[in-house]
Structures are given as C-alpha cells and as structure tokens.
Amino acid sequence: MTRASMVEPIIRIRDIAWIRLRSPDLDLQEDYLTTFGLERAERTANALYMRGTDPAHHIHITEKGDPAVLRIAFWARSLEDLHKLSRDGDGASAVEDIDEPGGGKRVRLTEHNGMGIEVVWGVEAVAALAVEPVTLNFGYNKQARTGHLLRVEHRPCRVKRIGHAVISTPEIEKSVAWARRHLGIVPSDDVHAEDDPNLLLASFNRVDAGEDYVDHHVMMFGRHANSGLNHVSFEVQDIDDLAVGHDAMMRKYGDLHLWGLGRHTLGSQIFDYWRDPWGRVHEHWTDTDVLNDSHEFRRHPKSTGLHSQWGPQAPQAFRDAASR
Ligand SMILES: [Fe+2]
C-alpha cells in the first residue's frame, strides 16, 4: 500500500486521549483502576476521572450506570481540525464544549461498527508526576549501573499514558477505511488468514506524524463475528514496573488475569492483559517499536503476525473479547 493509494483523511489525530466506560459501581471501578496503576484525577457524583504519570488531565473516564463502552477519544492537532471534522465527518456532532473536569472541546462520531468516538482539543494539561528511572545492568552493558543497588518497591505499577485501543469488527475493511478517513491513521502491518492472503484478519494502524517516530499502533482492528472493544491499552514505566504491577493485580484481582506476560511480534511490546470487573479488557505494556513514514508496510500470515515471541499464546477468551 502506498501513500498515494490511500484516501486523503479529513484530519490526522495527534494521539489517543482516553477511554470512556460506564460502570454501575464507581467505588469498585476506582479500586480496580488504582490497583491497575492509575491515579484519581477527579471524582464527581456521576463520574470517575483517572490519570497516569504523563501530563494529561485524565486518560480513563467511567460514568455511573449500566456497564457499557461509551467512546474512545483521540487528540486533534488544532481547533480548526475539530471544525473540519464536524463539517466533513459522517454523522459528526457540532464542536461541543466538554462539560467535565479538564474542559476542552470535542466532536462526537460513531465508527462504522457502532463504536463511539470523540475527538478532543484544548483539554487542560496538568504537571507530570515524578518517576524514578531504573538502569539495567545486562551482561552486554555491565557498567550501566555502577555502585547503585536496584530495589523494587512492592506496589501497583504506575501507568504512564494511554497507548492504543483495539476494536473487534465483523466488517474490518469498512472499519479501517472509516478510521483512516476520519482520524488520518496509517497502516503499520496487516495480518491475513494462513490459507488466504486476501482474508484480512487484523490491521495495525499508527498516528501519521510524518518523519517523527510514534508507537507502532494507536488503533488496531481485528476481524470477529461480534463488534465491540477488544481491549484498551496503557503504557507503564518499564519492565520492573510491569512485573510489580502484575504481582499487585494478582494479589487483589488474580481471577481477572487474562493473558501474559509475553512479547508481541507486531509492535514488540512486553504485555500483560486483565479484565475489569465488568469484563472490559485492559492491557499493561512497555517497550514498543516506534515507527515513522520510512516504515515499509507489510502483510503477515496469522501464525507469525499474532504470535507472542515468548510466554503463552493468546487464549480464546482474549481473541473473543468484544465489549459493548
Ligand atoms: Fe494491545
């Protein structure tokens, strides 16, 4: 696939901003997310706003009510882009003021298979939270940490930022086309059926930032009979953070562990997957591939593309995840 063969997008998003869920019990949601490694940014009578260590005001919203996946949010690059999207996007809302902590403006849309999308701009930023970097002393670089002892605190991990969302969709080609036109994301890798190179099974897409390097994928689509959210994903600080985070989750929510630890092939992240108390899958990851526009798009058979480079392979329950 060449750039010239792709539809010109309405806008190009800057990054993913947050996930917006609905849950009947905000106390349980907050306890789960705190154990998962997020921190409370704000809580109102009707909603919970959680943040990571990066300066985003919040990266996870839960509204009170019956369980639902309401919307995935992305950052626009400018207010002008929001107006462009409102004008040209299929069924797009007007540019609205966000009447929530952090403020800002947004346009609401519905993705081809019914997933809610909001594109946002001008939400308040906050100060980053301090993080202590860890230096590793692997055999091929044995003098990296001279004279300092590595001690890992036993605590939940510390989520840095939201990284990507994955949508299950029966009409994957149409979902991908919708997202490329409305969000300006570009393909990093595709996965096709083992015995049929024309049967698209998964599409990994990244932010189009030209020559600047970005995560391998910000949005992925997987072909499935059911449509919904397969998972939402959060970057943690490093491998020790991921591992202590795993232990903290096992102690309190061990029955919700779904898949991991392992290392993906496409994107290369070290990962760990958890259901939340209402079944929505949340991922921890660290150490992703970053790409820019010199990346050569490739197509892979399922056996290599969706293979975990180490650790267990994906259980059926993970592959079937499609929360609405
Ligand atoms: Fe993921």
mmCIF file of C-alpha atoms and ligand atoms in Angstrom:
data_model
loop_
_atom_site.group_PDB
_atom_site.id
_atom_site.type_symbol
_atom_site.label_atom_id
_atom_site.label_comp_id
_atom_site.label_asym_id
_atom_site.label_seq_id
_atom_site.Cartn_x
_atom_site.Cartn_y
_atom_site.Cartn_z
ATOM 1 C CA MET A 1 0.000 0.000 0.000
ATOM 2 C CA THR A 2 1.453 3.355 -0.947
ATOM 3 C CA ARG A 3 0.572 6.748 0.427
ATOM 4 C CA ALA A 4 -0.787 7.748 -2.981
ATOM 5 C CA SER A 5 -3.260 4.830 -2.965
ATOM 6 C CA MET A 6 -4.808 5.927 0.325
ATOM 7 C CA VAL A 7 -7.851 8.139 0.751
ATOM 8 C CA GLU A 8 -6.985 11.669 1.852
ATOM 9 C CA PRO A 9 -8.109 11.906 5.502
ATOM 10 C CA ILE A 10 -10.295 14.672 6.896
ATOM 11 C CA ILE A 11 -7.827 15.232 9.763
ATOM 12 C CA ARG A 12 -4.773 13.496 11.249
ATOM 13 C CA ILE A 13 -5.095 12.837 15.002
ATOM 14 C CA ARG A 14 -2.151 13.579 17.313
ATOM 15 C CA ASP A 15 -2.659 10.616 19.689
ATOM 16 C CA ILE A 16 -5.226 8.635 21.675
ATOM 17 C CA ALA A 17 -6.643 10.651 24.601
ATOM 18 C CA TRP A 18 -8.843 8.442 26.799
ATOM 19 C CA ILE A 19 -11.355 5.635 27.063
ATOM 20 C CA ARG A 20 -14.866 6.387 28.324
ATOM 21 C CA LEU A 21 -16.639 3.485 30.022
ATOM 22 C CA ARG A 22 -19.808 3.181 32.098
ATOM 23 C CA SER A 23 -19.955 1.080 35.284
ATOM 24 C CA PRO A 24 -22.579 0.650 37.995
ATOM 25 C CA ASP A 25 -20.130 0.880 40.941
ATOM 26 C CA LEU A 26 -17.608 3.735 40.868
ATOM 27 C CA ASP A 27 -16.021 2.628 44.185
ATOM 28 C CA LEU A 28 -15.183 -0.778 42.718
ATOM 29 C CA GLN A 29 -14.058 0.802 39.432
ATOM 30 C CA GLU A 30 -11.724 3.161 41.292
ATOM 31 C CA ASP A 31 -10.283 0.386 43.439
ATOM 32 C CA TYR A 32 -9.669 -1.742 40.351
ATOM 33 C CA LEU A 33 -8.063 1.096 38.378
ATOM 34 C CA THR A 34 -5.921 2.170 41.355
ATOM 35 C CA THR A 35 -4.641 -1.396 41.689
ATOM 36 C CA PHE A 36 -4.104 -1.368 37.895
ATOM 37 C CA GLY A 37 -1.813 1.671 38.320
ATOM 38 C CA LEU A 38 -3.906 4.761 37.540
ATOM 39 C CA GLU A 39 -4.411 7.687 39.947
ATOM 40 C CA ARG A 40 -7.572 9.617 40.636
ATOM 41 C CA ALA A 41 -7.637 12.977 38.836
ATOM 42 C CA GLU A 42 -11.171 13.857 39.898
ATOM 43 C CA ARG A 43 -14.383 12.208 41.010
ATOM 44 C CA THR A 44 -17.831 13.724 40.767
ATOM 45 C CA ALA A 45 -21.179 12.271 41.852
ATOM 46 C CA ASN A 46 -21.577 10.697 38.401
ATOM 47 C CA ALA A 47 -18.107 10.046 37.020
ATOM 48 C CA LEU A 48 -14.546 8.980 37.811
ATOM 49 C CA TYR A 49 -11.514 10.518 36.040
ATOM 50 C CA MET A 50 -8.167 8.697 36.311
ATOM 51 C CA ARG A 51 -4.716 9.827 35.135
ATOM 52 C CA GLY A 52 -1.241 8.420 34.509
ATOM 53 C CA THR A 53 2.146 9.992 35.284
ATOM 54 C CA ASP A 54 2.222 11.957 31.999
ATOM 55 C CA PRO A 55 0.682 15.465 31.960
ATOM 56 C CA ALA A 56 -2.733 14.516 30.508
ATOM 57 C CA HIS A 57 -5.528 15.607 32.884
ATOM 58 C CA HIS A 58 -7.140 12.155 32.586
ATOM 59 C CA ILE A 59 -6.831 9.077 30.380
ATOM 60 C CA HIS A 60 -9.699 6.956 31.720
ATOM 61 C CA ILE A 61 -13.290 8.066 32.372
ATOM 62 C CA THR A 62 -16.017 5.996 33.995
ATOM 63 C CA GLU A 63 -19.570 7.300 34.035
ATOM 64 C CA LYS A 64 -22.003 5.769 36.540
ATOM 65 C CA GLY A 65 -24.657 3.475 35.080
ATOM 66 C CA ASP A 66 -25.184 0.149 33.354
ATOM 67 C CA PRO A 67 -21.909 -1.360 32.053
ATOM 68 C CA ALA A 68 -21.000 -0.045 28.588
ATOM 69 C CA VAL A 69 -18.084 1.035 26.426
ATOM 70 C CA LEU A 70 -19.131 4.563 25.525
ATOM 71 C CA ARG A 71 -16.336 6.144 23.470
ATOM 72 C CA ILE A 72 -12.660 6.108 22.550
ATOM 73 C CA ALA A 73 -11.170 9.616 22.481
ATOM 74 C CA PHE A 74 -8.356 10.984 20.310
ATOM 75 C CA TRP A 75 -6.488 14.293 20.314
ATOM 76 C CA ALA A 76 -6.998 16.654 17.388
ATOM 77 C CA ARG A 77 -3.984 18.745 16.353
ATOM 78 C CA SER A 78 -5.925 22.022 16.262
ATOM 79 C CA LEU A 79 -9.319 23.594 16.889
ATOM 80 C CA GLU A 80 -9.508 24.122 13.135
ATOM 81 C CA ASP A 81 -9.268 20.334 12.677
ATOM 82 C CA LEU A 82 -12.227 19.854 15.049
ATOM 83 C CA HIS A 83 -14.315 22.180 12.895
ATOM 84 C CA LYS A 84 -13.177 20.370 9.749
ATOM 85 C CA LEU A 85 -14.165 17.018 11.258
ATOM 86 C CA SER A 86 -17.528 18.357 12.406
ATOM 87 C CA ARG A 87 -18.202 19.668 8.899
ATOM 88 C CA ASP A 88 -16.993 16.693 6.821
ATOM 89 C CA GLY A 89 -17.248 13.652 9.131
ATOM 90 C CA ASP A 90 -20.100 11.178 8.565
ATOM 91 C CA GLY A 91 -22.787 11.929 11.163
ATOM 92 C CA ALA A 92 -20.374 14.114 13.175
ATOM 93 C CA SER A 93 -21.698 16.313 16.004
ATOM 94 C CA ALA A 94 -21.135 20.026 16.216
ATOM 95 C CA VAL A 95 -17.992 21.199 18.020
ATOM 96 C CA GLU A 96 -19.133 20.989 21.653
ATOM 97 C CA ASP A 97 -17.733 22.308 24.925
ATOM 98 C CA ILE A 98 -16.780 19.411 27.200
ATOM 99 C CA ASP A 99 -18.666 19.974 30.447
ATOM 100 C CA GLU A 100 -16.298 17.909 32.582
ATOM 101 C CA PRO A 101 -13.148 18.332 34.690
ATOM 102 C CA GLY A 102 -10.331 19.450 32.361
ATOM 103 C CA GLY A 103 -12.760 21.162 29.982
ATOM 104 C CA GLY A 104 -11.864 21.413 26.286
ATOM 105 C CA LYS A 105 -13.867 20.881 23.114
ATOM 106 C CA ARG A 106 -14.901 17.819 21.200
ATOM 107 C CA VAL A 107 -16.659 16.311 18.181
ATOM 108 C CA ARG A 108 -18.575 13.043 18.645
ATOM 109 C CA LEU A 109 -18.774 10.407 15.900
ATOM 110 C CA THR A 110 -19.816 6.787 15.521
ATOM 111 C CA GLU A 111 -17.347 4.366 13.964
ATOM 112 C CA HIS A 112 -18.560 2.081 11.172
ATOM 113 C CA ASN A 113 -19.465 -0.769 13.551
ATOM 114 C CA GLY A 114 -21.093 1.435 16.135
ATOM 115 C CA MET A 115 -18.175 2.227 18.471
ATOM 116 C CA GLY A 116 -18.435 5.746 19.873
ATOM 117 C CA ILE A 117 -15.515 8.054 19.056
ATOM 118 C CA GLU A 118 -14.751 11.527 20.365
ATOM 119 C CA VAL A 119 -12.010 13.781 19.003
ATOM 120 C CA VAL A 120 -10.930 16.394 21.524
ATOM 121 C CA TRP A 121 -8.874 19.560 21.750
ATOM 122 C CA GLY A 122 -7.868 22.060 24.427
ATOM 123 C CA VAL A 123 -8.323 19.861 27.493
ATOM 124 C CA GLU A 124 -6.315 21.205 30.419
ATOM 125 C CA ALA A 125 -2.851 19.701 30.999
ATOM 126 C CA VAL A 126 -1.502 19.057 34.497
ATOM 127 C CA ALA A 127 2.010 18.618 35.921
ATOM 128 C CA ALA A 128 3.652 15.251 35.244
ATOM 129 C CA LEU A 129 4.166 13.006 38.288
ATOM 130 C CA ALA A 130 7.775 12.240 39.223
ATOM 131 C CA VAL A 131 9.134 8.877 38.072
ATOM 132 C CA GLU A 132 12.427 7.290 39.132
ATOM 133 C CA PRO A 133 14.095 5.724 36.053
ATOM 134 C CA VAL A 134 15.678 2.291 36.504
ATOM 135 C CA THR A 135 19.013 1.477 34.862
ATOM 136 C CA LEU A 136 19.565 -2.180 33.956
ATOM 137 C CA ASN A 137 22.933 -3.904 34.108
ATOM 138 C CA PHE A 138 22.606 -6.574 31.431
ATOM 139 C CA GLY A 139 25.683 -8.608 30.505
ATOM 140 C CA TYR A 140 26.341 -6.706 27.282
ATOM 141 C CA ASN A 141 26.376 -3.398 29.173
ATOM 142 C CA LYS A 142 27.616 -4.364 32.612
ATOM 143 C CA GLN A 143 28.793 -0.903 33.706
ATOM 144 C CA ALA A 144 25.462 0.873 33.171
ATOM 145 C CA ARG A 145 24.622 0.846 36.890
ATOM 146 C CA THR A 146 27.861 1.028 38.835
ATOM 147 C CA GLY A 147 27.676 1.195 42.602
ATOM 148 C CA HIS A 148 23.894 1.615 42.790
ATOM 149 C CA LEU A 149 21.609 -1.092 44.140
ATOM 150 C CA LEU A 150 18.370 -1.901 42.334
ATOM 151 C CA ARG A 151 15.443 -2.171 44.761
ATOM 152 C CA VAL A 152 11.892 -2.585 43.542
ATOM 153 C CA GLU A 153 9.065 -1.308 45.680
ATOM 154 C CA HIS A 154 6.093 -3.665 46.006
ATOM 155 C CA ARG A 155 3.171 -1.587 44.797
ATOM 156 C CA PRO A 156 0.793 -1.249 41.844
ATOM 157 C CA CYS A 157 2.577 -0.252 38.663
ATOM 158 C CA ARG A 158 2.456 3.376 37.575
ATOM 159 C CA VAL A 159 0.658 3.826 34.294
ATOM 160 C CA LYS A 160 2.382 6.479 32.170
ATOM 161 C CA ARG A 161 -0.184 7.090 29.423
ATOM 162 C CA ILE A 162 -2.914 5.515 27.336
ATOM 163 C CA GLY A 163 -1.398 3.818 24.286
ATOM 164 C CA HIS A 164 -3.960 2.264 21.966
ATOM 165 C CA ALA A 165 -7.404 0.747 21.521
ATOM 166 C CA VAL A 166 -8.403 -2.386 19.631
ATOM 167 C CA ILE A 167 -11.817 -2.853 18.038
ATOM 168 C CA SER A 168 -13.381 -6.178 17.115
ATOM 169 C CA THR A 169 -15.422 -5.836 13.955
ATOM 170 C CA PRO A 170 -17.204 -8.171 11.505
ATOM 171 C CA GLU A 171 -16.605 -5.650 8.684
ATOM 172 C CA ILE A 172 -12.932 -4.952 9.220
ATOM 173 C CA GLU A 173 -12.251 -3.363 5.835
ATOM 174 C CA LYS A 174 -15.033 -0.801 6.360
ATOM 175 C CA SER A 175 -13.948 -0.091 9.952
ATOM 176 C CA VAL A 176 -10.366 0.505 8.823
ATOM 177 C CA ALA A 177 -11.484 2.724 5.936
ATOM 178 C CA TRP A 178 -13.688 4.746 8.304
ATOM 179 C CA ALA A 179 -10.819 5.289 10.762
ATOM 180 C CA ARG A 180 -8.292 6.239 8.082
ATOM 181 C CA ARG A 181 -10.666 8.826 6.609
ATOM 182 C CA HIS A 182 -11.867 10.327 9.910
ATOM 183 C CA LEU A 183 -8.711 10.013 12.034
ATOM 184 C CA GLY A 184 -5.888 10.001 9.481
ATOM 185 C CA ILE A 185 -4.185 6.924 10.908
ATOM 186 C CA VAL A 186 -1.867 4.958 8.602
ATOM 187 C CA PRO A 187 -1.162 1.220 8.300
ATOM 188 C CA SER A 188 1.908 -0.292 10.019
ATOM 189 C CA ASP A 189 1.183 -4.016 9.472
ATOM 190 C CA ASP A 190 -1.694 -6.250 8.356
ATOM 191 C CA VAL A 191 -2.340 -9.868 9.294
ATOM 192 C CA HIS A 192 -4.132 -12.242 6.925
ATOM 193 C CA ALA A 193 -5.519 -15.781 7.182
ATOM 194 C CA GLU A 194 -2.911 -18.529 6.924
ATOM 195 C CA ASP A 195 -4.530 -20.127 3.873
ATOM 196 C CA ASP A 196 -5.991 -16.991 2.291
ATOM 197 C CA PRO A 197 -3.793 -13.905 1.771
ATOM 198 C CA ASN A 198 -6.874 -11.900 0.773
ATOM 199 C CA LEU A 199 -8.738 -12.519 4.034
ATOM 200 C CA LEU A 200 -7.743 -9.632 6.310
ATOM 201 C CA LEU A 201 -7.773 -10.660 9.992
ATOM 202 C CA ALA A 202 -6.074 -7.740 11.725
ATOM 203 C CA SER A 203 -4.942 -4.235 10.846
ATOM 204 C CA PHE A 204 -2.410 -2.285 12.964
ATOM 205 C CA ASN A 205 -2.501 1.487 12.433
ATOM 206 C CA ARG A 206 -0.355 4.311 13.810
ATOM 207 C CA VAL A 207 -0.622 8.064 14.091
ATOM 208 C CA ASP A 208 0.629 9.780 10.921
ATOM 209 C CA ALA A 209 3.317 12.116 12.241
ATOM 210 C CA GLY A 210 5.490 12.147 9.105
ATOM 211 C CA GLU A 211 9.144 11.700 9.989
ATOM 212 C CA ASP A 212 8.513 11.841 13.751
ATOM 213 C CA TYR A 213 8.539 8.447 15.431
ATOM 214 C CA VAL A 214 5.312 7.201 17.026
ATOM 215 C CA ASP A 215 4.088 3.932 18.594
ATOM 216 C CA HIS A 216 3.669 1.021 16.159
ATOM 217 C CA HIS A 217 -0.096 1.200 16.640
ATOM 218 C CA VAL A 218 -2.626 3.577 18.168
ATOM 219 C CA MET A 219 -5.625 1.707 16.817
ATOM 220 C CA MET A 220 -5.944 -1.893 15.758
ATOM 221 C CA PHE A 221 -8.878 -3.733 14.213
ATOM 222 C CA GLY A 222 -9.479 -7.464 14.462
ATOM 223 C CA ARG A 223 -11.993 -9.409 12.406
ATOM 224 C CA HIS A 224 -14.593 -11.056 14.675
ATOM 225 C CA ALA A 225 -18.244 -12.088 14.469
ATOM 226 C CA ASN A 226 -19.035 -9.639 17.288
ATOM 227 C CA SER A 227 -18.277 -5.944 17.298
ATOM 228 C CA GLY A 228 -17.001 -4.095 20.347
ATOM 229 C CA LEU A 229 -13.895 -3.140 22.285
ATOM 230 C CA ASN A 230 -11.313 -5.938 22.272
ATOM 231 C CA HIS A 231 -9.019 -4.057 24.662
ATOM 232 C CA VAL A 232 -7.704 -0.685 25.716
ATOM 233 C CA SER A 233 -4.026 -0.374 26.437
ATOM 234 C CA PHE A 234 -1.824 1.614 28.807
ATOM 235 C CA GLU A 235 1.940 2.143 28.757
ATOM 236 C CA VAL A 236 3.714 1.555 32.081
ATOM 237 C CA GLN A 237 7.175 2.794 33.083
ATOM 238 C CA ASP A 238 9.424 -0.202 32.408
ATOM 239 C CA ILE A 239 9.771 -3.956 32.823
ATOM 240 C CA ASP A 240 10.096 -3.876 36.641
ATOM 241 C CA ASP A 241 7.014 -1.651 36.838
ATOM 242 C CA LEU A 242 5.092 -4.108 34.662
ATOM 243 C CA ALA A 243 6.220 -7.039 36.827
ATOM 244 C CA VAL A 244 5.379 -5.491 40.223
ATOM 245 C CA GLY A 245 2.117 -4.313 38.687
ATOM 246 C CA HIS A 246 1.384 -7.912 37.744
ATOM 247 C CA ASP A 247 2.041 -9.038 41.332
ATOM 248 C CA ALA A 248 -0.175 -6.294 42.790
ATOM 249 C CA MET A 249 -3.015 -7.233 40.448
ATOM 250 C CA MET A 250 -2.585 -10.958 41.180
ATOM 251 C CA ARG A 251 -2.920 -10.307 44.924
ATOM 252 C CA LYS A 252 -6.231 -8.459 44.587
ATOM 253 C CA TYR A 253 -7.748 -9.282 41.192
ATOM 254 C CA GLY A 254 -5.950 -12.517 40.270
ATOM 255 C CA ASP A 255 -9.141 -14.093 38.910
ATOM 256 C CA LEU A 256 -9.318 -11.315 36.303
ATOM 257 C CA HIS A 257 -5.930 -12.094 34.724
ATOM 258 C CA LEU A 258 -6.389 -12.907 31.029
ATOM 259 C CA TRP A 259 -3.071 -13.188 29.157
ATOM 260 C CA GLY A 260 0.621 -12.594 29.812
ATOM 261 C CA LEU A 261 3.331 -11.908 30.362
ATOM 262 C CA GLY A 262 4.597 -12.113 26.807
ATOM 263 C CA ARG A 263 6.117 -10.078 23.993
ATOM 264 C CA HIS A 264 4.053 -9.308 20.896
ATOM 265 C CA THR A 265 5.531 -9.681 17.426
ATOM 266 C CA LEU A 266 3.814 -6.714 15.726
ATOM 267 C CA GLY A 267 4.644 -3.746 17.952
ATOM 268 C CA SER A 268 7.057 -5.850 20.061
ATOM 269 C CA GLN A 269 5.558 -4.711 23.392
ATOM 270 C CA ILE A 270 6.012 -6.725 26.569
ATOM 271 C CA PHE A 271 2.365 -7.141 27.622
ATOM 272 C CA ASP A 272 0.003 -8.226 30.398
ATOM 273 C CA TYR A 273 -3.807 -8.320 29.998
ATOM 274 C CA TRP A 274 -6.577 -8.031 32.614
ATOM 275 C CA ARG A 275 -10.357 -7.932 32.531
ATOM 276 C CA ASP A 276 -12.007 -5.272 34.641
ATOM 277 C CA PRO A 277 -14.880 -6.275 36.988
ATOM 278 C CA TRP A 278 -17.345 -5.875 34.071
ATOM 279 C CA GLY A 279 -15.237 -7.771 31.547
ATOM 280 C CA ARG A 280 -13.595 -4.894 29.635
ATOM 281 C CA VAL A 281 -10.001 -5.880 28.832
ATOM 282 C CA HIS A 282 -7.227 -3.515 29.985
ATOM 283 C CA GLU A 283 -3.591 -4.026 28.897
ATOM 284 C CA HIS A 284 -0.306 -3.029 30.501
ATOM 285 C CA TRP A 285 2.671 -2.781 28.162
ATOM 286 C CA THR A 286 6.196 -1.445 27.975
ATOM 287 C CA ASP A 287 8.925 -1.275 25.293
ATOM 288 C CA THR A 288 7.142 -0.749 21.974
ATOM 289 C CA ASP A 289 8.570 -0.397 18.469
ATOM 290 C CA VAL A 290 8.319 3.183 17.226
ATOM 291 C CA LEU A 291 7.967 3.923 13.505
ATOM 292 C CA ASN A 292 7.889 6.884 11.146
ATOM 293 C CA ASP A 293 6.948 7.334 7.496
ATOM 294 C CA SER A 294 10.006 5.419 6.310
ATOM 295 C CA HIS A 295 8.433 2.219 7.689
ATOM 296 C CA GLU A 296 7.613 -0.263 4.972
ATOM 297 C CA PHE A 297 4.050 -1.582 5.371
ATOM 298 C CA ARG A 298 3.963 -5.407 5.393
ATOM 299 C CA ARG A 299 1.382 -8.172 5.410
ATOM 300 C CA HIS A 300 1.901 -11.236 7.624
ATOM 301 C CA PRO A 301 0.204 -14.619 7.977
ATOM 302 C CA LYS A 302 -1.582 -15.185 11.297
ATOM 303 C CA SER A 303 0.998 -17.701 12.543
ATOM 304 C CA THR A 304 3.725 -15.062 12.653
ATOM 305 C CA GLY A 305 1.787 -11.786 12.937
ATOM 306 C CA LEU A 306 -0.285 -12.659 16.005
ATOM 307 C CA HIS A 307 2.355 -14.844 17.644
ATOM 308 C CA SER A 308 3.713 -13.973 21.088
ATOM 309 C CA GLN A 309 7.525 -14.047 20.817
ATOM 310 C CA TRP A 310 7.677 -15.619 24.277
ATOM 311 C CA GLY A 311 5.238 -16.561 27.011
ATOM 312 C CA PRO A 312 1.864 -18.208 26.422
ATOM 313 C CA GLN A 313 -0.105 -17.665 23.216
ATOM 314 C CA ALA A 314 -3.443 -15.806 23.273
ATOM 315 C CA PRO A 315 -6.288 -17.707 24.959
ATOM 316 C CA GLN A 316 -9.619 -17.940 23.133
ATOM 317 C CA ALA A 317 -11.230 -15.638 25.707
ATOM 318 C CA PHE A 318 -8.830 -12.871 24.670
ATOM 319 C CA ARG A 319 -9.473 -13.392 20.978
ATOM 320 C CA ASP A 320 -13.246 -13.303 21.587
ATOM 321 C CA ALA A 321 -13.246 -10.101 23.669
ATOM 322 C CA ALA A 322 -15.716 -7.584 22.202
ATOM 323 C CA SER A 323 -17.214 -5.424 24.961
ATOM 324 C CA ARG A 324 -20.122 -3.113 24.114
HETATM 325 FE FE FE B 1 -2.618 -4.151 22.738
#
